[in-house]
Amino acid sequence: MASTADIKNGVVLNIDGQLWSVVEFQHVKPGKGGAFVRTKLKNVLTGKVVDKTFNAGAKVEIENVDRRDYTYLYNDGESFVFMDQTDYDQINVPEATVGDAKNFLLENQQVTIAMNNGTPLYIDMPASVVLEITYTEPGLQGDRSSAGTKPATVETGYEIQVPLFLETGTKVKVDTRTGDYLGRVN
């Protein structure tokens, strides 16, 4: 058991059998009354964010979370298969754990997987990825970047909004957190 003094950003706490990652914390010492720690916690599995306050010195249970680099290999229909870059062991990660990251996963892509007691918790993607547009309506002469957007399907099958002048076969940079178009890649 640890105390509230050990709470830091990124630490994973076990509260009532659920894992919560500390997004923000603030140690508060009011002029009157006891000190306390105000935290913003994110549920590791569901992504729900809550605010929780702990009295200073209260006992908290900190979970050991191992973050390792993996290479995405393929999707076998039920789960996604990743290979550990240090010992080449392969792990299967269920689609529910992969979540929205599946929209941006390409074969041989590097990701970081957080594990707790051998169970994958979540996948950290790079901030942006380069994907090729596999289908979009043809642009018209005179279309400019400020004129608007159109839907485009990228090589993972995910649909994003791109400027009107982009064509099929163009490589684009996509934000993995929001799915937004960031720019063209030459």
mmCIF file with all atom_site columns, N, CA and C in Angstrom, residues 39-100:
data_model
loop_
_atom_site.group_PDB
_atom_site.id
_atom_site.type_symbol
_atom_site.label_atom_id
_atom_site.label_alt_id
_atom_site.label_comp_id
_atom_site.label_asym_id
_atom_site.label_entity_id
_atom_site.label_seq_id
_atom_site.pdbx_PDB_ins_code
_atom_site.Cartn_x
_atom_site.Cartn_y
_atom_site.Cartn_z
_atom_site.occupancy
_atom_site.B_iso_or_equiv
_atom_site.pdbx_formal_charge
_atom_site.auth_seq_id
_atom_site.auth_comp_id
_atom_site.auth_asym_id
_atom_site.auth_atom_id
_atom_site.pdbx_PDB_model_num
ATOM 1   N N  . THR A 1 39  ? -7.610  14.827  -7.477  1.00 0.00 ? 39  THR A N  1
ATOM 2   C CA . THR A 1 39  ? -7.113  14.128  -8.664  1.00 0.00 ? 39  THR A CA 1
ATOM 3   C C  . THR A 1 39  ? -8.188  14.072  -9.749  1.00 0.00 ? 39  THR A C  1
ATOM 4   N N  . LYS A 1 40  ? -7.724  13.920  -10.983 1.00 0.00 ? 40  LYS A N  1
ATOM 5   C CA . LYS A 1 40  ? -8.598  13.621  -12.114 1.00 0.00 ? 40  LYS A CA 1
ATOM 6   C C  . LYS A 1 40  ? -8.146  12.244  -12.585 1.00 0.00 ? 40  LYS A C  1
ATOM 7   N N  . LEU A 1 41  ? -9.058  11.262  -12.538 1.00 0.00 ? 41  LEU A N  1
ATOM 8   C CA . LEU A 1 41  ? -8.724  9.874   -12.848 1.00 0.00 ? 41  LEU A CA 1
ATOM 9   C C  . LEU A 1 41  ? -9.441  9.429   -14.121 1.00 0.00 ? 41  LEU A C  1
ATOM 10  N N  . LYS A 1 42  ? -8.747  8.614   -14.919 1.00 0.00 ? 42  LYS A N  1
ATOM 11  C CA . LYS A 1 42  ? -9.330  8.065   -16.144 1.00 0.00 ? 42  LYS A CA 1
ATOM 12  C C  . LYS A 1 42  ? -9.374  6.553   -16.013 1.00 0.00 ? 42  LYS A C  1
ATOM 13  N N  . ASN A 1 43  ? -10.552 5.966   -16.198 1.00 0.00 ? 43  ASN A N  1
ATOM 14  C CA . ASN A 1 43  ? -10.680 4.514   -16.137 1.00 0.00 ? 43  ASN A CA 1
ATOM 15  C C  . ASN A 1 43  ? -9.890  3.918   -17.293 1.00 0.00 ? 43  ASN A C  1
ATOM 16  N N  . VAL A 1 44  ? -8.987  2.986   -16.975 1.00 0.00 ? 44  VAL A N  1
ATOM 17  C CA . VAL A 1 44  ? -8.085  2.424   -17.973 1.00 0.00 ? 44  VAL A CA 1
ATOM 18  C C  . VAL A 1 44  ? -8.848  1.655   -19.040 1.00 0.00 ? 44  VAL A C  1
ATOM 19  N N  . LEU A 1 45  ? -9.912  0.955   -18.667 1.00 0.00 ? 45  LEU A N  1
ATOM 20  C CA . LEU A 1 45  ? -10.624 0.118   -19.622 1.00 0.00 ? 45  LEU A CA 1
ATOM 21  C C  . LEU A 1 45  ? -11.720 0.863   -20.377 1.00 0.00 ? 45  LEU A C  1
ATOM 22  N N  . THR A 1 46  ? -12.496 1.702   -19.676 1.00 0.00 ? 46  THR A N  1
ATOM 23  C CA . THR A 1 46  ? -13.632 2.357   -20.335 1.00 0.00 ? 46  THR A CA 1
ATOM 24  C C  . THR A 1 46  ? -13.311 3.755   -20.844 1.00 0.00 ? 46  THR A C  1
ATOM 25  N N  . GLY A 1 47  ? -12.272 4.410   -20.293 1.00 0.00 ? 47  GLY A N  1
ATOM 26  C CA . GLY A 1 47  ? -11.925 5.766   -20.714 1.00 0.00 ? 47  GLY A CA 1
ATOM 27  C C  . GLY A 1 47  ? -12.714 6.842   -19.983 1.00 0.00 ? 47  GLY A C  1
ATOM 28  N N  . LYS A 1 48  ? -13.595 6.456   -19.071 1.00 0.00 ? 48  LYS A N  1
ATOM 29  C CA . LYS A 1 48  ? -14.396 7.428   -18.303 1.00 0.00 ? 48  LYS A CA 1
ATOM 30  C C  . LYS A 1 48  ? -13.480 8.240   -17.397 1.00 0.00 ? 48  LYS A C  1
ATOM 31  N N  . VAL A 1 49  ? -13.711 9.563   -17.324 1.00 0.00 ? 49  VAL A N  1
ATOM 32  C CA . VAL A 1 49  ? -12.889 10.450  -16.498 1.00 0.00 ? 49  VAL A CA 1
ATOM 33  C C  . VAL A 1 49  ? -13.723 10.943  -15.318 1.00 0.00 ? 49  VAL A C  1
ATOM 34  N N  . VAL A 1 50  ? -13.158 10.830  -14.092 1.00 0.00 ? 50  VAL A N  1
ATOM 35  C CA . VAL A 1 50  ? -13.851 11.293  -12.886 1.00 0.00 ? 50  VAL A CA 1
ATOM 36  C C  . VAL A 1 50  ? -12.890 12.115  -12.026 1.00 0.00 ? 50  VAL A C  1
ATOM 37  N N  . ASP A 1 51  ? -13.453 12.965  -11.188 1.00 0.00 ? 51  ASP A N  1
ATOM 38  C CA . ASP A 1 51  ? -12.666 13.713  -10.204 1.00 0.00 ? 51  ASP A CA 1
ATOM 39  C C  . ASP A 1 51  ? -12.812 13.010  -8.865  1.00 0.00 ? 51  ASP A C  1
ATOM 40  N N  . LYS A 1 52  ? -11.694 12.825  -8.149  1.00 0.00 ? 52  LYS A N  1
ATOM 41  C CA . LYS A 1 52  ? -11.735 12.168  -6.842  1.00 0.00 ? 52  LYS A CA 1
ATOM 42  C C  . LYS A 1 52  ? -10.779 12.892  -5.911  1.00 0.00 ? 52  LYS A C  1
ATOM 43  N N  . THR A 1 53  ? -11.198 13.058  -4.667  1.00 0.00 ? 53  THR A N  1
ATOM 44  C CA . THR A 1 53  ? -10.385 13.735  -3.666  1.00 0.00 ? 53  THR A CA 1
ATOM 45  C C  . THR A 1 53  ? -9.999  12.742  -2.579  1.00 0.00 ? 53  THR A C  1
ATOM 46  N N  . PHE A 1 54  ? -8.711  12.730  -2.226  1.00 0.00 ? 54  PHE A N  1
ATOM 47  C CA . PHE A 1 54  ? -8.195  11.867  -1.158  1.00 0.00 ? 54  PHE A CA 1
ATOM 48  C C  . PHE A 1 54  ? -7.692  12.751  -0.028  1.00 0.00 ? 54  PHE A C  1
ATOM 49  N N  . ASN A 1 55  ? -7.935  12.340  1.223   1.00 0.00 ? 55  ASN A N  1
ATOM 50  C CA . ASN A 1 55  ? -7.335  13.040  2.353   1.00 0.00 ? 55  ASN A CA 1
ATOM 51  C C  . ASN A 1 55  ? -5.834  12.778  2.345   1.00 0.00 ? 55  ASN A C  1
ATOM 52  N N  . ALA A 1 56  ? -5.036  13.762  2.752   1.00 0.00 ? 56  ALA A N  1
ATOM 53  C CA . ALA A 1 56  ? -3.576  13.595  2.767   1.00 0.00 ? 56  ALA A CA 1
ATOM 54  C C  . ALA A 1 56  ? -3.224  12.434  3.685   1.00 0.00 ? 56  ALA A C  1
ATOM 55  N N  . GLY A 1 57  ? -2.315  11.576  3.244   1.00 0.00 ? 57  GLY A N  1
ATOM 56  C CA . GLY A 1 57  ? -1.872  10.439  4.043   1.00 0.00 ? 57  GLY A CA 1
ATOM 57  C C  . GLY A 1 57  ? -2.757  9.217   3.911   1.00 0.00 ? 57  GLY A C  1
ATOM 58  N N  . ALA A 1 58  ? -3.871  9.307   3.171   1.00 0.00 ? 58  ALA A N  1
ATOM 59  C CA . ALA A 1 58  ? -4.747  8.148   2.982   1.00 0.00 ? 58  ALA A CA 1
ATOM 60  C C  . ALA A 1 58  ? -4.003  7.078   2.185   1.00 0.00 ? 58  ALA A C  1
ATOM 61  N N  . LYS A 1 59  ? -4.336  5.829   2.443   1.00 0.00 ? 59  LYS A N  1
ATOM 62  C CA . LYS A 1 59  ? -3.684  4.719   1.749   1.00 0.00 ? 59  LYS A CA 1
ATOM 63  C C  . LYS A 1 59  ? -4.355  4.483   0.402   1.00 0.00 ? 59  LYS A C  1
ATOM 64  N N  . VAL A 1 60  ? -3.537  4.326   -0.636  1.00 0.00 ? 60  VAL A N  1
ATOM 65  C CA . VAL A 1 60  ? -4.031  4.012   -1.977  1.00 0.00 ? 60  VAL A CA 1
ATOM 66  C C  . VAL A 1 60  ? -3.261  2.800   -2.479  1.00 0.00 ? 60  VAL A C  1
ATOM 67  N N  . GLU A 1 61  ? -3.911  2.034   -3.363  1.00 0.00 ? 61  GLU A N  1
ATOM 68  C CA . GLU A 1 61  ? -3.263  0.850   -3.921  1.00 0.00 ? 61  GLU A CA 1
ATOM 69  C C  . GLU A 1 61  ? -2.782  1.180   -5.327  1.00 0.00 ? 61  GLU A C  1
ATOM 70  N N  . ILE A 1 62  ? -1.453  1.176   -5.503  1.00 0.00 ? 62  ILE A N  1
ATOM 71  C CA . ILE A 1 62  ? -0.861  1.488   -6.808  1.00 0.00 ? 62  ILE A CA 1
ATOM 72  C C  . ILE A 1 62  ? -0.569  0.182   -7.533  1.00 0.00 ? 62  ILE A C  1
ATOM 73  N N  . GLU A 1 63  ? -1.056  0.090   -8.765  1.00 0.00 ? 63  GLU A N  1
ATOM 74  C CA . GLU A 1 63  ? -0.852  -1.111  -9.577  1.00 0.00 ? 63  GLU A CA 1
ATOM 75  C C  . GLU A 1 63  ? 0.403   -0.960  -10.426 1.00 0.00 ? 63  GLU A C  1
ATOM 76  N N  . ASN A 1 64  ? 1.073   -2.080  -10.646 1.00 0.00 ? 64  ASN A N  1
ATOM 77  C CA . ASN A 1 64  ? 2.256   -2.091  -11.495 1.00 0.00 ? 64  ASN A CA 1
ATOM 78  C C  . ASN A 1 64  ? 1.805   -2.240  -12.949 1.00 0.00 ? 64  ASN A C  1
ATOM 79  N N  . VAL A 1 65  ? 2.111   -1.243  -13.768 1.00 0.00 ? 65  VAL A N  1
ATOM 80  C CA . VAL A 1 65  ? 1.749   -1.284  -15.187 1.00 0.00 ? 65  VAL A CA 1
ATOM 81  C C  . VAL A 1 65  ? 3.037   -1.256  -16.002 1.00 0.00 ? 65  VAL A C  1
ATOM 82  N N  . ASP A 1 66  ? 3.191   -2.273  -16.827 1.00 0.00 ? 66  ASP A N  1
ATOM 83  C CA . ASP A 1 66  ? 4.383   -2.426  -17.651 1.00 0.00 ? 66  ASP A CA 1
ATOM 84  C C  . ASP A 1 66  ? 4.073   -1.940  -19.058 1.00 0.00 ? 66  ASP A C  1
ATOM 85  N N  . ARG A 1 67  ? 4.816   -0.929  -19.531 1.00 0.00 ? 67  ARG A N  1
ATOM 86  C CA . ARG A 1 67  ? 4.614   -0.414  -20.888 1.00 0.00 ? 67  ARG A CA 1
ATOM 87  C C  . ARG A 1 67  ? 5.765   -0.909  -21.763 1.00 0.00 ? 67  ARG A C  1
ATOM 88  N N  . ARG A 1 68  ? 5.402   -1.606  -22.846 1.00 0.00 ? 68  ARG A N  1
ATOM 89  C CA . ARG A 1 68  ? 6.420   -2.154  -23.748 1.00 0.00 ? 68  ARG A CA 1
ATOM 90  C C  . ARG A 1 68  ? 6.099   -1.805  -25.186 1.00 0.00 ? 68  ARG A C  1
ATOM 91  N N  . ASP A 1 69  ? 7.157   -1.791  -25.995 1.00 0.00 ? 69  ASP A N  1
ATOM 92  C CA . ASP A 1 69  ? 6.984   -1.526  -27.424 1.00 0.00 ? 69  ASP A CA 1
ATOM 93  C C  . ASP A 1 69  ? 6.667   -2.832  -28.151 1.00 0.00 ? 69  ASP A C  1
ATOM 94  N N  . TYR A 1 70  ? 5.650   -2.759  -28.988 1.00 0.00 ? 70  TYR A N  1
ATOM 95  C CA . TYR A 1 70  ? 5.222   -3.910  -29.785 1.00 0.00 ? 70  TYR A CA 1
ATOM 96  C C  . TYR A 1 70  ? 5.105   -3.500  -31.239 1.00 0.00 ? 70  TYR A C  1
ATOM 97  N N  . THR A 1 71  ? 5.140   -4.505  -32.129 1.00 0.00 ? 71  THR A N  1
ATOM 98  C CA . THR A 1 71  ? 4.923   -4.311  -33.550 1.00 0.00 ? 71  THR A CA 1
ATOM 99  C C  . THR A 1 71  ? 3.616   -4.992  -33.912 1.00 0.00 ? 71  THR A C  1
ATOM 100 N N  . TYR A 1 72  ? 2.726   -4.269  -34.609 1.00 0.00 ? 72  TYR A N  1
ATOM 101 C CA . TYR A 1 72  ? 1.453   -4.855  -35.040 1.00 0.00 ? 72  TYR A CA 1
ATOM 102 C C  . TYR A 1 72  ? 1.720   -5.788  -36.209 1.00 0.00 ? 72  TYR A C  1
ATOM 103 N N  . LEU A 1 73  ? 1.222   -7.032  -36.111 1.00 0.00 ? 73  LEU A N  1
ATOM 104 C CA . LEU A 1 73  ? 1.417   -8.007  -37.178 1.00 0.00 ? 73  LEU A CA 1
ATOM 105 C C  . LEU A 1 73  ? 0.178   -8.153  -38.065 1.00 0.00 ? 73  LEU A C  1
ATOM 106 N N  . TYR A 1 74  ? -0.943  -8.589  -37.477 1.00 0.00 ? 74  TYR A N  1
ATOM 107 C CA . TYR A 1 74  ? -2.151  -8.803  -38.277 1.00 0.00 ? 74  TYR A CA 1
ATOM 108 C C  . TYR A 1 74  ? -3.369  -8.942  -37.375 1.00 0.00 ? 74  TYR A C  1
ATOM 109 N N  . ASN A 1 75  ? -4.566  -8.936  -38.006 1.00 0.00 ? 75  ASN A N  1
ATOM 110 C CA . ASN A 1 75  ? -5.831  -9.160  -37.318 1.00 0.00 ? 75  ASN A CA 1
ATOM 111 C C  . ASN A 1 75  ? -6.320  -10.538 -37.725 1.00 0.00 ? 75  ASN A C  1
ATOM 112 N N  . ASP A 1 76  ? -6.524  -11.433 -36.731 1.00 0.00 ? 76  ASP A N  1
ATOM 113 C CA . ASP A 1 76  ? -6.953  -12.802 -37.065 1.00 0.00 ? 76  ASP A CA 1
ATOM 114 C C  . ASP A 1 76  ? -8.474  -12.963 -37.078 1.00 0.00 ? 76  ASP A C  1
ATOM 115 N N  . GLY A 1 77  ? -9.212  -11.850 -37.059 1.00 0.00 ? 77  GLY A N  1
ATOM 116 C CA . GLY A 1 77  ? -10.666 -11.910 -37.086 1.00 0.00 ? 77  GLY A CA 1
ATOM 117 C C  . GLY A 1 77  ? -11.283 -11.668 -35.718 1.00 0.00 ? 77  GLY A C  1
ATOM 118 N N  . GLU A 1 78  ? -10.686 -12.244 -34.673 1.00 0.00 ? 78  GLU A N  1
ATOM 119 C CA . GLU A 1 78  ? -11.207 -12.069 -33.312 1.00 0.00 ? 78  GLU A CA 1
ATOM 120 C C  . GLU A 1 78  ? -10.356 -11.104 -32.501 1.00 0.00 ? 78  GLU A C  1
ATOM 121 N N  . SER A 1 79  ? -9.058  -11.107 -32.773 1.00 0.00 ? 79  SER A N  1
ATOM 122 C CA . SER A 1 79  ? -8.157  -10.258 -32.000 1.00 0.00 ? 79  SER A CA 1
ATOM 123 C C  . SER A 1 79  ? -7.024  -9.759  -32.890 1.00 0.00 ? 79  SER A C  1
ATOM 124 N N  . PHE A 1 80  ? -6.284  -8.794  -32.348 1.00 0.00 ? 80  PHE A N  1
ATOM 125 C CA . PHE A 1 80  ? -5.148  -8.220  -33.060 1.00 0.00 ? 80  PHE A CA 1
ATOM 126 C C  . PHE A 1 80  ? -3.874  -8.846  -32.498 1.00 0.00 ? 80  PHE A C  1
ATOM 127 N N  . VAL A 1 81  ? -2.952  -9.246  -33.372 1.00 0.00 ? 81  VAL A N  1
ATOM 128 C CA . VAL A 1 81  ? -1.730  -9.927  -32.946 1.00 0.00 ? 81  VAL A CA 1
ATOM 129 C C  . VAL A 1 81  ? -0.563  -8.949  -33.006 1.00 0.00 ? 81  VAL A C  1
ATOM 130 N N  . PHE A 1 82  ? 0.146   -8.834  -31.876 1.00 0.00 ? 82  PHE A N  1
ATOM 131 C CA . PHE A 1 82  ? 1.294   -7.948  -31.756 1.00 0.00 ? 82  PHE A CA 1
ATOM 132 C C  . PHE A 1 82  ? 2.512   -8.764  -31.359 1.00 0.00 ? 82  PHE A C  1
ATOM 133 N N  . MET A 1 83  ? 3.709   -8.288  -31.739 1.00 0.00 ? 83  MET A N  1
ATOM 134 C CA . MET A 1 83  ? 4.956   -8.970  -31.384 1.00 0.00 ? 83  MET A CA 1
ATOM 135 C C  . MET A 1 83  ? 5.803   -8.053  -30.516 1.00 0.00 ? 83  MET A C  1
ATOM 136 N N  . ASP A 1 84  ? 6.274   -8.597  -29.387 1.00 0.00 ? 84  ASP A N  1
ATOM 137 C CA . ASP A 1 84  ? 7.166   -7.870  -28.483 1.00 0.00 ? 84  ASP A CA 1
ATOM 138 C C  . ASP A 1 84  ? 8.488   -7.645  -29.215 1.00 0.00 ? 84  ASP A C  1
ATOM 139 N N  . GLN A 1 85  ? 9.002   -6.404  -29.182 1.00 0.00 ? 85  GLN A N  1
ATOM 140 C CA . GLN A 1 85  ? 10.225  -6.096  -29.926 1.00 0.00 ? 85  GLN A CA 1
ATOM 141 C C  . GLN A 1 85  ? 11.483  -6.590  -29.224 1.00 0.00 ? 85  GLN A C  1
ATOM 142 N N  . THR A 1 86  ? 11.395  -6.961  -27.931 1.00 0.00 ? 86  THR A N  1
ATOM 143 C CA . THR A 1 86  ? 12.605  -7.411  -27.228 1.00 0.00 ? 86  THR A CA 1
ATOM 144 C C  . THR A 1 86  ? 12.772  -8.915  -27.300 1.00 0.00 ? 86  THR A C  1
ATOM 145 N N  . ASP A 1 87  ? 11.702  -9.689  -27.033 1.00 0.00 ? 87  ASP A N  1
ATOM 146 C CA . ASP A 1 87  ? 11.862  -11.154 -27.025 1.00 0.00 ? 87  ASP A CA 1
ATOM 147 C C  . ASP A 1 87  ? 11.049  -11.859 -28.116 1.00 0.00 ? 87  ASP A C  1
ATOM 148 N N  . TYR A 1 88  ? 10.422  -11.102 -29.004 1.00 0.00 ? 88  TYR A N  1
ATOM 149 C CA . TYR A 1 88  ? 9.691   -11.623 -30.167 1.00 0.00 ? 88  TYR A CA 1
ATOM 150 C C  . TYR A 1 88  ? 8.509   -12.522 -29.799 1.00 0.00 ? 88  TYR A C  1
ATOM 151 N N  . ASP A 1 89  ? 8.015   -12.431 -28.555 1.00 0.00 ? 89  ASP A N  1
ATOM 152 C CA . ASP A 1 89  ? 6.798   -13.153 -28.177 1.00 0.00 ? 89  ASP A CA 1
ATOM 153 C C  . ASP A 1 89  ? 5.601   -12.459 -28.817 1.00 0.00 ? 89  ASP A C  1
ATOM 154 N N  . GLN A 1 90  ? 4.603   -13.256 -29.217 1.00 0.00 ? 90  GLN A N  1
ATOM 155 C CA . GLN A 1 90  ? 3.405   -12.687 -29.809 1.00 0.00 ? 90  GLN A CA 1
ATOM 156 C C  . GLN A 1 90  ? 2.273   -12.717 -28.789 1.00 0.00 ? 90  GLN A C  1
ATOM 157 N N  . ILE A 1 91  ? 1.478   -11.640 -28.766 1.00 0.00 ? 91  ILE A N  1
ATOM 158 C CA . ILE A 1 91  ? 0.311   -11.596 -27.890 1.00 0.00 ? 91  ILE A CA 1
ATOM 159 C C  . ILE A 1 91  ? -0.911  -11.260 -28.723 1.00 0.00 ? 91  ILE A C  1
ATOM 160 N N  . ASN A 1 92  ? -2.071  -11.767 -28.282 1.00 0.00 ? 92  ASN A N  1
ATOM 161 C CA . ASN A 1 92  ? -3.347  -11.450 -28.912 1.00 0.00 ? 92  ASN A CA 1
ATOM 162 C C  . ASN A 1 92  ? -4.053  -10.428 -28.045 1.00 0.00 ? 92  ASN A C  1
ATOM 163 N N  . VAL A 1 93  ? -4.461  -9.324  -28.652 1.00 0.00 ? 93  VAL A N  1
ATOM 164 C CA . VAL A 1 93  ? -5.168  -8.268  -27.932 1.00 0.00 ? 93  VAL A CA 1
ATOM 165 C C  . VAL A 1 93  ? -6.589  -8.214  -28.474 1.00 0.00 ? 93  VAL A C  1
ATOM 166 N N  . PRO A 1 94  ? -7.613  -8.350  -27.589 1.00 0.00 ? 94  PRO A N  1
ATOM 167 C CA . PRO A 1 94  ? -8.998  -8.317  -28.067 1.00 0.00 ? 94  PRO A CA 1
ATOM 168 C C  . PRO A 1 94  ? -9.349  -6.975  -28.712 1.00 0.00 ? 94  PRO A C  1
ATOM 169 N N  . GLU A 1 95  ? -10.308 -7.013  -29.642 1.00 0.00 ? 95  GLU A N  1
ATOM 170 C CA . GLU A 1 95  ? -10.702 -5.802  -30.372 1.00 0.00 ? 95  GLU A CA 1
ATOM 171 C C  . GLU A 1 95  ? -11.214 -4.720  -29.431 1.00 0.00 ? 95  GLU A C  1
ATOM 172 N N  . ALA A 1 96  ? -11.888 -5.102  -28.340 1.00 0.00 ? 96  ALA A N  1
ATOM 173 C CA . ALA A 1 96  ? -12.407 -4.125  -27.384 1.00 0.00 ? 96  ALA A CA 1
ATOM 174 C C  . ALA A 1 96  ? -11.270 -3.335  -26.734 1.00 0.00 ? 96  ALA A C  1
ATOM 175 N N  . THR A 1 97  ? -10.139 -3.995  -26.483 1.00 0.00 ? 97  THR A N  1
ATOM 176 C CA . THR A 1 97  ? -8.988  -3.318  -25.874 1.00 0.00 ? 97  THR A CA 1
ATOM 177 C C  . THR A 1 97  ? -8.308  -2.394  -26.890 1.00 0.00 ? 97  THR A C  1
ATOM 178 N N  . VAL A 1 98  ? -8.238  -2.819  -28.145 1.00 0.00 ? 98  VAL A N  1
ATOM 179 C CA . VAL A 1 98  ? -7.615  -2.001  -29.194 1.00 0.00 ? 98  VAL A CA 1
ATOM 180 C C  . VAL A 1 98  ? -8.437  -0.734  -29.420 1.00 0.00 ? 98  VAL A C  1
ATOM 181 N N  . GLY A 1 99  ? -9.759  -0.852  -29.413 1.00 0.00 ? 99  GLY A N  1
ATOM 182 C CA . GLY A 1 99  ? -10.642 0.308   -29.542 1.00 0.00 ? 99  GLY A CA 1
ATOM 183 C C  . GLY A 1 99  ? -10.472 1.045   -30.861 1.00 0.00 ? 99  GLY A C  1
ATOM 184 N N  . ASP A 1 100 ? -10.468 2.380   -30.794 1.00 0.00 ? 100 ASP A N  1
ATOM 185 C CA . ASP A 1 100 ? -10.376 3.212   -31.999 1.00 0.00 ? 100 ASP A CA 1
ATOM 186 C C  . ASP A 1 100 ? -9.015  3.139   -32.674 1.00 0.00 ? 100 ASP A C  1
#
